[in-house]
Each structure stands twice: as structure tokens, then as C-alpha cells.
Short mmCIF file of C-alpha atoms in Angstrom, two decimals:
data_model
loop_
_atom_site.label_atom_id
_atom_site.label_comp_id
_atom_site.label_asym_id
_atom_site.label_seq_id
_atom_site.Cartn_x
_atom_site.Cartn_y
_atom_site.Cartn_z
CA MET A 1075 -21.87 -92.38 14.43
CA SER A 1076 -20.17 -91.14 11.39
CA SER A 1077 -17.66 -88.35 11.91
CA LYS A 1078 -18.39 -86.85 8.49
CA GLU A 1079 -19.99 -83.40 8.40
CA ARG A 1080 -23.55 -83.31 7.32
CA PRO A 1081 -24.26 -81.50 4.06
CA THR A 1082 -25.86 -78.10 4.43
CA LEU A 1083 -27.78 -76.00 2.06
CA GLY A 1084 -25.92 -72.82 1.16
CA GLY A 1085 -25.25 -70.40 -1.62
CA THR A 1086 -22.89 -67.64 -2.66
CA ARG A 1087 -23.70 -64.26 -1.22
CA ILE A 1088 -23.20 -61.65 -3.89
CA LYS A 1089 -21.98 -58.33 -2.47
CA THR A 1090 -23.39 -55.32 -4.21
CA ARG A 1091 -21.60 -51.96 -4.23
CA LYS A 1092 -23.47 -49.26 -2.39
CA ARG A 1093 -24.10 -46.23 -4.53
CA ASN A 1094 -23.41 -42.72 -3.25
CA ILE A 1095 -26.79 -41.23 -3.82
CA ALA A 1096 -26.48 -37.46 -3.39
CA ALA A 1097 -29.41 -35.61 -2.01
CA PRO A 1098 -30.66 -33.04 -4.49
CA LEU A 1099 -29.71 -29.43 -3.84
CA ASP A 1100 -32.49 -27.51 -2.19
CA PRO A 1101 -31.19 -23.99 -1.36
CA ALA A 1102 -34.76 -22.57 -1.39
CA THR A 1103 -35.83 -24.72 1.56
CA PHE A 1104 -32.60 -23.87 3.40
CA ALA A 1105 -33.12 -20.12 2.78
CA ASP A 1106 -36.72 -20.33 4.01
CA ALA A 1107 -35.53 -22.05 7.20
CA VAL A 1108 -32.94 -19.33 7.90
CA VAL A 1109 -35.47 -16.59 7.18
CA GLN A 1110 -37.88 -18.26 9.62
CA ILE A 1111 -35.19 -18.15 12.34
CA TYR A 1112 -34.87 -14.38 11.75
CA LEU A 1113 -38.64 -13.91 11.89
CA ASP A 1114 -39.10 -16.13 14.97
CA ASN A 1115 -36.53 -14.02 16.85
CA ALA A 1116 -37.82 -10.67 15.53
CA GLY A 1117 -34.40 -9.71 14.18
CA ASP A 1118 -32.60 -10.05 17.54
CA LEU A 1119 -29.14 -11.05 16.28
CA GLU A 1120 -28.07 -12.50 19.66
CA LEU A 1121 -31.02 -14.89 19.67
CA ILE A 1122 -30.67 -15.60 15.95
CA ALA A 1123 -27.00 -16.58 16.43
CA LYS A 1124 -27.96 -18.99 19.23
CA SER A 1125 -30.76 -20.52 17.14
CA ILE A 1126 -28.44 -20.99 14.18
CA GLU A 1127 -25.78 -22.59 16.40
CA SER A 1128 -28.27 -25.14 17.71
CA SER A 1129 -29.88 -25.84 14.32
CA ASP A 1130 -29.08 -28.85 12.17
CA LEU A 1131 -29.16 -26.92 8.88
CA ASN A 1132 -26.58 -27.92 6.28
CA PHE A 1133 -24.35 -24.81 6.31
CA SER A 1134 -21.45 -26.58 4.64
CA ARG A 1135 -23.63 -27.11 1.58
CA TYR A 1136 -25.57 -23.85 1.55
CA GLY A 1137 -23.04 -21.35 2.90
CA ASP A 1138 -23.49 -18.92 0.01
CA THR A 1139 -27.27 -19.04 0.42
CA PHE A 1140 -26.91 -18.29 4.14
CA PHE A 1141 -24.98 -15.07 3.48
CA GLU A 1142 -27.43 -14.05 0.76
CA VAL A 1143 -30.13 -14.18 3.44
CA VAL A 1144 -27.90 -12.18 5.85
CA PHE A 1145 -27.20 -9.48 3.26
CA THR A 1146 -30.50 -9.18 1.38
CA GLY A 1147 -33.13 -10.82 3.58
CA GLY A 1148 -33.69 -13.78 1.31
CA ARG A 1149 -32.29 -15.95 -1.42
CA THR A 1150 -31.19 -14.03 -4.54
CA GLN A 1151 -31.72 -14.97 -8.15
CA PRO A 1152 -28.60 -16.33 -9.88
CA GLY A 1153 -26.50 -13.53 -11.39
CA THR A 1154 -28.51 -10.74 -9.73
CA THR A 1155 -29.14 -9.15 -6.36
CA LYS A 1156 -32.90 -9.46 -6.79
CA SER A 1157 -34.83 -11.66 -4.42
CA ASP A 1158 -35.83 -15.10 -5.54
CA GLU A 1159 -39.23 -16.50 -4.75
CA GLY A 1160 -39.57 -17.54 -1.13
CA GLU A 1161 -39.71 -16.14 2.35
CA ARG A 1162 -37.96 -12.89 3.28
CA HIS A 1163 -37.09 -11.02 6.48
CA PRO A 1164 -36.67 -7.24 7.02
CA TYR A 1165 -33.54 -7.40 9.22
CA SER A 1166 -30.86 -7.70 6.53
CA ILE A 1167 -27.78 -5.51 6.04
CA ILE A 1168 -29.37 -3.99 2.94
CA ASP A 1169 -32.51 -3.10 4.95
CA CYS A 1170 -30.73 -1.30 7.82
CA GLU A 1171 -29.74 2.38 8.03
CA PRO A 1172 -26.56 3.40 6.13
CA ASN A 1173 -24.35 4.05 9.17
CA ARG A 1174 -21.89 2.14 11.35
CA VAL A 1175 -24.27 1.98 14.37
CA ALA A 1176 -26.78 0.05 12.28
CA VAL A 1177 -24.30 -2.12 10.35
CA LEU A 1178 -21.82 -3.04 13.11
CA PRO A 1179 -24.16 -5.50 14.91
CA SER A 1180 -24.35 -7.58 11.71
CA VAL A 1181 -20.54 -7.71 11.53
CA ILE A 1182 -20.32 -8.88 15.17
CA TYR A 1183 -23.09 -11.39 14.51
CA ILE A 1184 -21.18 -12.84 11.54
CA GLN A 1185 -18.05 -13.04 13.72
CA LYS A 1186 -19.93 -15.25 16.16
CA ILE A 1187 -21.17 -17.50 13.36
CA LEU A 1188 -17.66 -17.82 11.93
CA ARG A 1189 -16.17 -18.78 15.31
CA ARG A 1190 -18.45 -21.82 15.39
CA ARG A 1191 -18.28 -22.52 11.65
CA PRO A 1192 -14.94 -21.11 10.36
CA PHE A 1193 -15.38 -22.88 7.02
CA LEU A 1194 -18.07 -20.31 6.18
CA ILE A 1195 -15.41 -17.60 5.64
CA LYS A 1196 -15.06 -18.85 2.06
CA ASN A 1197 -18.77 -18.45 1.48
CA LEU A 1198 -18.72 -14.92 2.91
CA GLU A 1199 -15.85 -14.13 0.54
CA ASN A 1200 -17.81 -15.55 -2.41
CA VAL A 1201 -20.94 -13.50 -1.68
CA MET A 1202 -19.08 -10.26 -0.95
CA ARG A 1203 -17.08 -10.60 -4.15
CA ARG A 1204 -20.24 -11.30 -6.16
CA PHE A 1205 -22.04 -8.27 -4.72
CA LEU A 1206 -19.07 -5.92 -5.21
CA GLN A 1207 -18.83 -7.03 -8.83
CA SER A 1208 -22.49 -6.05 -9.20
CA LEU A 1209 -22.49 -2.61 -7.54
CA GLU A 1210 -24.54 -1.12 -10.36
CA LEU A 1211 -27.45 -3.36 -9.35
CA PHE A 1212 -27.71 -1.71 -5.92
CA GLU A 1213 -29.21 1.63 -4.98
CA GLU A 1214 -26.84 4.40 -3.82
CA ASN A 1215 -27.65 4.00 -0.11
CA GLU A 1216 -27.35 0.19 -0.46
CA ARG A 1217 -23.85 0.61 -1.92
CA LYS A 1218 -22.97 2.79 1.06
CA LYS A 1219 -24.13 0.05 3.45
CA LEU A 1220 -21.96 -2.47 1.59
CA ALA A 1221 -18.98 -0.09 1.82
CA ILE A 1222 -19.51 0.39 5.56
CA PHE A 1223 -19.91 -3.36 6.06
CA THR A 1224 -16.76 -4.11 4.07
CA ALA A 1225 -14.74 -1.55 6.03
CA LEU A 1226 -16.00 -2.91 9.34
CA THR A 1227 -15.20 -6.51 8.41
CA PHE A 1228 -11.55 -5.53 7.96
CA SER A 1229 -11.59 -3.12 10.91
CA GLN A 1230 -12.99 -5.88 13.14
CA LYS A 1231 -10.47 -8.28 11.59
CA LEU A 1232 -12.83 -11.04 10.54
CA SER A 1233 -10.59 -14.09 10.57
CA GLY A 1234 -9.27 -15.19 7.20
CA LEU A 1235 -11.02 -12.64 4.98
CA PRO A 1236 -8.45 -11.84 2.23
CA PRO A 1237 -8.52 -8.19 1.05
CA GLU A 1238 -7.16 -9.00 -2.41
CA THR A 1239 -10.00 -11.35 -3.36
CA VAL A 1240 -12.66 -9.11 -1.82
CA LEU A 1241 -11.45 -5.73 -3.15
CA GLN A 1242 -9.95 -6.66 -6.52
CA PRO A 1243 -13.37 -7.37 -8.13
CA LEU A 1244 -14.17 -3.67 -7.66
CA LEU A 1245 -11.80 -2.81 -10.49
CA LYS A 1246 -14.14 -3.76 -13.32
CA ASP A 1247 -13.84 -1.14 -16.05
CA ASN A 1248 -17.57 -0.42 -16.27
CA LEU A 1249 -17.87 0.13 -12.50
CA VAL A 1250 -14.85 2.46 -12.46
CA ALA A 1251 -16.11 4.40 -15.51
CA LYS A 1252 -19.49 5.06 -13.87
CA GLY A 1253 -17.83 6.44 -10.74
CA LEU A 1254 -19.37 3.69 -8.60
CA VAL A 1255 -16.00 2.41 -7.41
CA LEU A 1256 -14.80 5.87 -6.39
CA SER A 1257 -17.98 6.45 -4.38
CA PHE A 1258 -17.72 3.01 -2.75
CA ILE A 1259 -14.03 3.27 -1.92
CA THR A 1260 -14.49 6.78 -0.49
CA ASP A 1261 -17.14 5.51 1.94
CA PHE A 1262 -14.89 2.52 2.67
CA PHE A 1263 -11.85 4.71 3.46
CA LYS A 1264 -13.85 7.09 5.67
CA GLU A 1265 -15.37 4.25 7.68
CA TYR A 1266 -12.13 2.27 8.02
CA LEU A 1267 -10.19 5.32 9.25
CA VAL A 1268 -12.65 5.87 12.11
CA ASP A 1269 -10.95 3.06 14.09
CA ASN A 1270 -7.67 2.65 12.24
CA SER A 1271 -4.63 4.71 11.26
CA LEU A 1272 -3.60 5.67 7.74
CA ASP A 1273 -0.71 3.20 8.06
CA ASP A 1274 -3.25 0.45 8.77
CA LEU A 1275 -5.21 1.45 5.64
CA ILE A 1276 -2.07 1.45 3.48
CA SER A 1277 -1.11 -1.96 4.85
CA LEU A 1278 -4.59 -3.26 3.97
CA LEU A 1279 -4.32 -1.84 0.44
CA LYS A 1280 -0.89 -3.45 0.06
CA ARG A 1281 -2.37 -6.83 0.94
CA GLY A 1282 -5.10 -6.06 -1.58
CA LYS A 1283 -2.36 -5.17 -4.14
CA MET A 1284 -3.82 -1.69 -4.64
CA GLU A 1285 -1.48 0.73 -2.86
CA ASP A 1286 0.85 1.43 -5.80
CA ASN A 1287 -1.70 3.37 -7.83
CA LEU A 1288 -4.70 4.77 -5.99
CA LEU A 1289 -5.80 6.55 -9.16
CA ILE A 1290 -7.18 3.23 -10.44
CA PHE A 1291 -10.39 3.98 -8.51
CA PHE A 1292 -11.04 7.11 -10.58
CA PRO A 1293 -12.85 7.32 -13.93
CA SER A 1294 -10.36 8.10 -16.73
CA ALA A 1295 -11.59 11.71 -17.08
CA LYS A 1296 -10.74 12.43 -13.42
CA ARG A 1297 -7.64 10.24 -13.18
CA SER A 1298 -4.96 12.79 -12.22
CA ALA A 1299 -3.01 13.85 -9.14
CA GLU A 1300 -5.03 17.07 -9.05
CA GLY A 1301 -8.32 15.16 -9.31
CA PHE A 1302 -7.22 12.84 -6.49
CA SER A 1303 -6.30 15.74 -4.21
CA GLU A 1304 -9.47 17.67 -4.97
CA HIS A 1305 -11.79 14.71 -4.37
CA PHE A 1306 -10.32 13.38 -1.13
CA THR A 1307 -9.66 16.83 0.33
CA LYS A 1308 -13.35 17.60 -0.20
CA GLU A 1309 -14.22 14.32 1.55
CA GLY A 1310 -12.03 15.24 4.55
CA LEU A 1311 -9.32 12.67 3.87
CA VAL A 1312 -6.36 15.08 3.84
CA PRO A 1313 -3.85 12.51 5.29
CA LEU A 1314 -4.60 10.23 2.33
CA VAL A 1315 -3.99 13.15 -0.06
CA GLU A 1316 -0.64 13.86 1.62
CA TYR A 1317 0.32 10.18 1.42
CA ASN A 1318 -0.47 10.07 -2.29
CA GLU A 1319 1.51 13.26 -2.97
CA LYS A 1320 4.49 11.78 -1.14
CA LYS A 1321 4.15 8.56 -3.13
CA ILE A 1322 4.06 10.46 -6.44
CA PHE A 1323 7.03 12.55 -5.32
CA GLU A 1324 9.06 9.42 -4.52
CA VAL A 1325 8.22 7.91 -7.92
CA LYS A 1326 9.38 11.07 -9.72
CA LEU A 1327 12.62 11.15 -7.74
CA LYS A 1328 13.23 7.49 -8.53
CA GLU A 1329 12.58 8.07 -12.24
CA MET A 1330 14.99 11.01 -12.34
CA LYS A 1331 17.66 9.08 -10.49
CA SER A 1332 17.29 6.15 -12.90
CA ALA A 1333 17.57 8.44 -15.96
CA LEU A 1334 20.68 10.20 -14.58
CA THR A 1335 22.32 6.90 -13.62
CA THR A 1336 21.96 5.71 -17.22
CA GLN A 1337 23.32 8.96 -18.66
CA ILE A 1338 26.33 9.08 -16.36
CA ALA A 1339 27.09 5.39 -16.93
CA ASP A 1340 26.95 6.07 -20.70
CA ASP A 1341 29.27 9.09 -20.24
CA THR A 1342 26.68 11.37 -21.82
CA ASP A 1343 27.82 14.92 -22.55
CA ILE A 1344 27.45 16.98 -19.40
CA SER A 1345 25.41 19.72 -21.11
CA GLU A 1346 22.83 17.09 -22.15
CA VAL A 1347 22.67 15.75 -18.59
CA ILE A 1348 22.12 19.28 -17.28
CA GLU A 1349 19.21 19.78 -19.68
CA THR A 1350 17.69 16.45 -18.61
CA VAL A 1351 17.78 17.52 -14.97
CA LYS A 1352 16.31 20.94 -15.72
CA GLN A 1353 13.44 19.44 -17.70
CA ARG A 1354 12.59 16.85 -15.04
CA VAL A 1355 12.75 19.45 -12.28
CA LYS A 1356 10.36 21.62 -14.28
CA ASP A 1357 7.93 18.81 -15.13
CA ALA A 1358 7.87 17.22 -11.67
CA LYS A 1359 8.27 20.43 -9.63
CA LEU A 1360 11.07 18.83 -7.63
CA PRO A 1361 12.57 20.89 -4.78
CA ASP A 1362 16.17 22.07 -5.25
CA ILE A 1363 17.41 20.32 -2.10
CA GLU A 1364 16.21 16.90 -3.32
CA VAL A 1365 17.82 17.53 -6.71
CA VAL A 1366 21.21 18.27 -5.10
CA ARG A 1367 20.98 15.11 -2.97
CA ILE A 1368 20.12 12.94 -5.98
CA LEU A 1369 22.94 14.42 -8.08
CA TRP A 1370 25.52 13.56 -5.44
CA ASP A 1371 24.14 10.02 -5.00
CA VAL A 1372 24.18 9.34 -8.74
CA ILE A 1373 27.68 10.76 -9.23
CA MET A 1374 29.19 8.70 -6.40
CA ASP A 1375 27.26 5.55 -7.32
CA ALA A 1376 29.02 5.64 -10.70
CA VAL A 1377 32.54 5.55 -9.17
CA GLN A 1378 34.52 2.46 -10.20
CA TRP A 1379 35.87 1.28 -6.86
CA SER A 1380 38.95 -0.97 -6.77
CA GLY A 1381 38.60 -3.21 -3.76
CA LYS A 1382 40.70 -2.30 -0.70
CA ASN A 1383 43.26 -0.08 -2.44
CA GLN A 1384 42.61 3.19 -0.60
CA GLN A 1385 44.69 5.38 -2.87
CA GLN A 1386 43.05 4.09 -6.03
CA ASN A 1387 39.61 4.58 -4.45
CA ALA A 1388 40.55 8.13 -3.48
CA ASN A 1389 41.75 8.91 -7.01
CA ALA A 1390 38.61 7.40 -8.57
CA ALA A 1391 36.28 9.41 -6.29
CA LEU A 1392 38.13 12.69 -6.87
CA ARG A 1393 38.20 12.12 -10.64
CA GLN A 1394 34.42 11.64 -10.56
CA VAL A 1395 33.90 14.83 -8.55
CA LYS A 1396 36.06 16.79 -10.97
CA ALA A 1397 34.38 15.29 -14.06
CA TRP A 1398 30.85 16.19 -12.90
CA ALA A 1399 31.57 19.39 -10.97
CA LYS A 1400 29.83 21.48 -13.61
CA LEU A 1401 26.62 19.48 -13.07
CA LEU A 1402 26.75 20.13 -9.31
CA ASN A 1403 27.66 23.77 -9.84
CA THR A 1404 24.63 24.31 -12.08
CA PHE A 1405 22.20 23.34 -9.33
CA CYS A 1406 24.05 24.46 -6.18
CA THR A 1407 22.97 28.03 -6.77
CA ASN A 1408 23.10 29.42 -3.22
CA GLY A 1409 24.71 28.93 0.16
CA LYS A 1410 21.81 26.86 1.53
CA LEU A 1411 22.10 24.32 -1.30
CA GLU A 1412 25.90 24.24 -1.01
CA LEU A 1413 25.57 23.51 2.72
CA GLU A 1414 23.05 20.74 1.94
CA LEU A 1415 25.56 19.20 -0.46
CA LEU A 1416 28.27 19.39 2.20
CA TYR A 1417 25.98 17.61 4.69
CA LYS A 1418 25.32 14.96 2.05
CA VAL A 1419 29.09 14.45 1.57
CA GLN A 1420 29.52 14.26 5.35
CA ILE A 1421 26.83 11.57 5.77
CA GLN A 1422 28.12 9.44 2.90
CA CYS A 1423 31.73 9.63 4.11
CA TYR A 1424 30.51 8.64 7.58
CA GLU A 1425 28.44 5.67 6.36
CA ASP A 1426 30.87 4.36 3.71
CA ALA A 1427 34.18 3.07 5.09
CA LYS A 1428 35.87 3.60 1.69
CA LEU A 1429 35.17 7.34 1.91
CA MET A 1430 35.79 7.98 5.62
CA LYS A 1431 39.31 9.37 5.11
CA LEU A 1432 38.44 11.16 1.87
CA PHE A 1433 36.20 13.84 3.39
CA PRO A 1434 38.79 16.69 3.44
CA GLU A 1435 40.01 15.84 -0.07
CA ILE A 1436 36.46 15.79 -1.50
CA VAL A 1437 35.66 19.13 0.16
CA ARG A 1438 38.91 20.61 -1.20
CA SER A 1439 38.08 19.33 -4.69
CA LEU A 1440 34.55 20.80 -4.57
CA TYR A 1441 36.08 24.10 -3.46
CA ASP A 1442 38.64 24.04 -6.29
CA GLN A 1443 35.85 23.37 -8.82
CA ASP A 1444 33.83 26.35 -7.48
CA VAL A 1445 31.00 24.10 -6.28
CA LEU A 1446 31.47 25.02 -2.60
CA ALA A 1447 32.19 28.60 -1.57
CA GLU A 1448 34.61 29.46 1.22
CA ASP A 1449 31.81 30.89 3.37
CA THR A 1450 29.83 27.64 3.11
CA ILE A 1451 32.80 25.57 4.29
CA LEU A 1452 33.45 27.92 7.21
CA VAL A 1453 29.77 27.85 8.26
CA TRP A 1454 29.82 24.04 8.27
CA PHE A 1455 33.14 23.98 10.17
CA ARG A 1456 32.06 26.43 12.87
CA ARG A 1457 28.42 25.56 13.47
CA GLY A 1458 27.36 22.60 11.35
CA THR A 1459 24.30 20.81 12.75
CA ASN A 1460 24.75 17.21 11.53
CA SER A 1461 26.49 15.11 14.18
CA LYS A 1462 27.44 12.07 12.06
CA GLY A 1463 31.23 11.81 12.26
CA ARG A 1464 31.42 15.54 12.87
CA GLN A 1465 34.27 15.50 15.39
CA THR A 1466 36.43 13.36 13.12
CA PHE A 1467 35.67 15.39 9.99
CA VAL A 1468 36.17 18.77 11.69
CA LYS A 1469 39.59 17.66 12.88
CA ALA A 1470 40.48 16.29 9.42
CA LEU A 1471 39.34 19.51 7.71
CA GLU A 1472 41.07 21.83 10.17
CA PRO A 1473 44.32 22.29 8.13
CA PHE A 1474 42.31 23.29 5.04
CA VAL A 1475 40.14 25.70 7.07
CA ASN A 1476 43.27 27.25 8.60
CA TRP A 1477 44.61 27.75 5.07
CA LEU A 1478 41.34 29.42 4.01
CA GLU A 1479 41.40 31.76 7.01
CA GLU A 1480 45.02 32.69 6.45
CA ALA A 1481 44.36 33.38 2.78
CA GLU A 1482 41.39 35.55 3.78
CA GLU A 1483 43.58 37.56 6.20
CA GLU A 1484 46.26 38.12 3.54
CA GLU A 1485 43.63 39.47 1.16
#
């Protein structure tokens, strides 16, 4: 037998590339299926959640459509909040009563869905942002339900929902101008503060990049500190009013301090500096005590320190006190303000190692320049209330106080 292989019939198999044939989008069918789940379970959210978990619906593809059904009861027409053709259910967020008791179950229901399908958080964000951008398309009580829902989603800490991308769309000029944003955010604040502190709310607004200027929610005609206070006081949100007043106060203090720092660094004539302070105090209604504290901070911040040379530092500080004594004298108009200045000197000398040993010399200089009266120094020495470095400073000031008392006896 021949060992040669027998010829066989064969051919070349041509491999063809498989095409990725995408199934056509069919959100209407998906929406109808979700609606049917709601109807089959008569709106019982516990049962609906279980049915959705066991379903084989394509949530990764139709996540936005799912939340449209949750919010409005059916699929919405593109660019609107109106229902598209198709099935609807009456158990949506928009259909419930405008209060937390009615809305909260939907928030808890969505939490359960997100635990099983965390990728849907992006779709929830998309739909919420789209609806908040379209507030004018909702009725007043529907907007209130959205505000309550939004507050509860953050109060219940829905995982991964970013406040900046949800809340920032509110700031469309036309929505603000119509007062819709103010109404929405008022309902939002009131609902959020039921379970959370004001600090929690401010922290949320910071993450939403909104805490710096809460007046942005107001129409331009009402955009003032007075308008803010009037509106939120009427709505029972007095702590928020107090927070805003404190924030405005801090801004005004910062602005005055910045202006004075520039003037002192430029060696502006002292009379001009005095007028600047008077005008800012008048415009901003700043309390005298805060003015005295700022003046001392600005004056000492401008001292040109010279490293570790104690004597040069002492000379520089005392020169600065002498140069700007008239400024201090203008605003230290009574014993209470003089004592406040003395406490300010005490605290700074305690906290700044360069000034620790200069306390008696600074006090003596302020006395010589008629900024501090003898009675004020004696009150501080005998019964001062600030404990920072007090023992050390009282001992250091004792020779000067003895001199004052002896001079008083001679007179």
C-alpha cells in the first residue's frame, strides 16, 4: 500500500466579520411595561420595587424613561413635562399630595431601586435637572412636590446625588425673574430643615456652590438684605436670616480691613484714613467694638518686623503705635472701647511671641498718646476678665501701675 496521503476535496473558509447590530431604541414599550408594573401592584411601592428587581427590563438603556414614569406617571414628550402617548399610572410623585408624608415613600422606594442598580443615579440626576430647569411648566403644587422630593433626597442622603448638578440648573434667569426659584428654594429649605440643622443646610449649599450669595434666588427687584430678611422671617426661617446677616457682616468687615490695609501700606494721610473708616462704619452700620478690633489688627499687621532682633521689633511696633495713635483715639471714644482695645493688645501679645515682652511698653505708649485713660488701665489691672497671659502681663505692668497710683496720690 502506498504511504502517500489520499487527496481530499477542500476549500478555503472565508471568515466574515460579525456586525454589531444595535436594537432600535424603544422607550415607549419600556415605559408601558413599567407603568403596567405600577398598575398590577395598585401603587404599592414595596411590591413594585420587588417586581422591578425581578424584571428583565433594560434599565441601563432606559434609565431616564424609568424616572420619568416615577415622577409623572408616564413617558414625557421630549423637551416638556407633558405626557407622551402611552400608558399612565396615577401613583407618581406629581400625583401625590404636596407634603412629606406623601412624598417620602417615593424617596425610600427610589433608594431601594438604587441599591440594586446604582448606575441609575446618573439617570435620576438627569431627570431631576431637566425638571428643575423647566419649573415654569409645572403647576404651583407640583413645584412644591418637586421641592419636597429634592429636599428629602438630600435629607435621606441618596448615594451619589451631587447637589451642584441638581441645584445649579435652578439659577436660570427667567426662572429667578418670575419668582419660581425663590418659591421652590423656600419650600426646599423648610423641608430640609425638618430633619437637619442649619449647619447641614449650609454645608449642602457649599457643595452646591451657592452659599456665598443667597440673594441669587431672589428676583432683581427684591434682591437686598432687607428683602431677604423680610421673606425668610415671614416663612419662619429666622436662623437662616441670622446666618445671612452674619455673612454680610463678615464681608463688610473684610472689605473695610482690606481698604485700611491698603491705605496704611501706602502711608495715606491719617485724616483721609479716618474719613474712610467713618464712611464705612456709617454705610455698613458696623459696631464700634468691631471697628476698634480691626483698627488694631491693621495697624499691627503693617509693622515691618526684623527677624529675631527683639529691640528692633520693639522699636518698630512702638513707632507704628505712635504714628497711628490719632486713628485709634478717634474711635476709642469711651472707657468700654478703650478696655476692648486693651484686651485686644493683651491677646495679640499673648499669641505672638515677638510681642510677648512688649505688652507694658505698648500700654505705656497708648497712655502717652492719650488713647488709653488711666482709669481704663487700672480697671484692666485690678479686675480684667481675659485670662490669656494675664498673670504674666499683670506682673510686667505692675511698675507702670504703681507709678500711675503714686502720681494720682501726689495730685
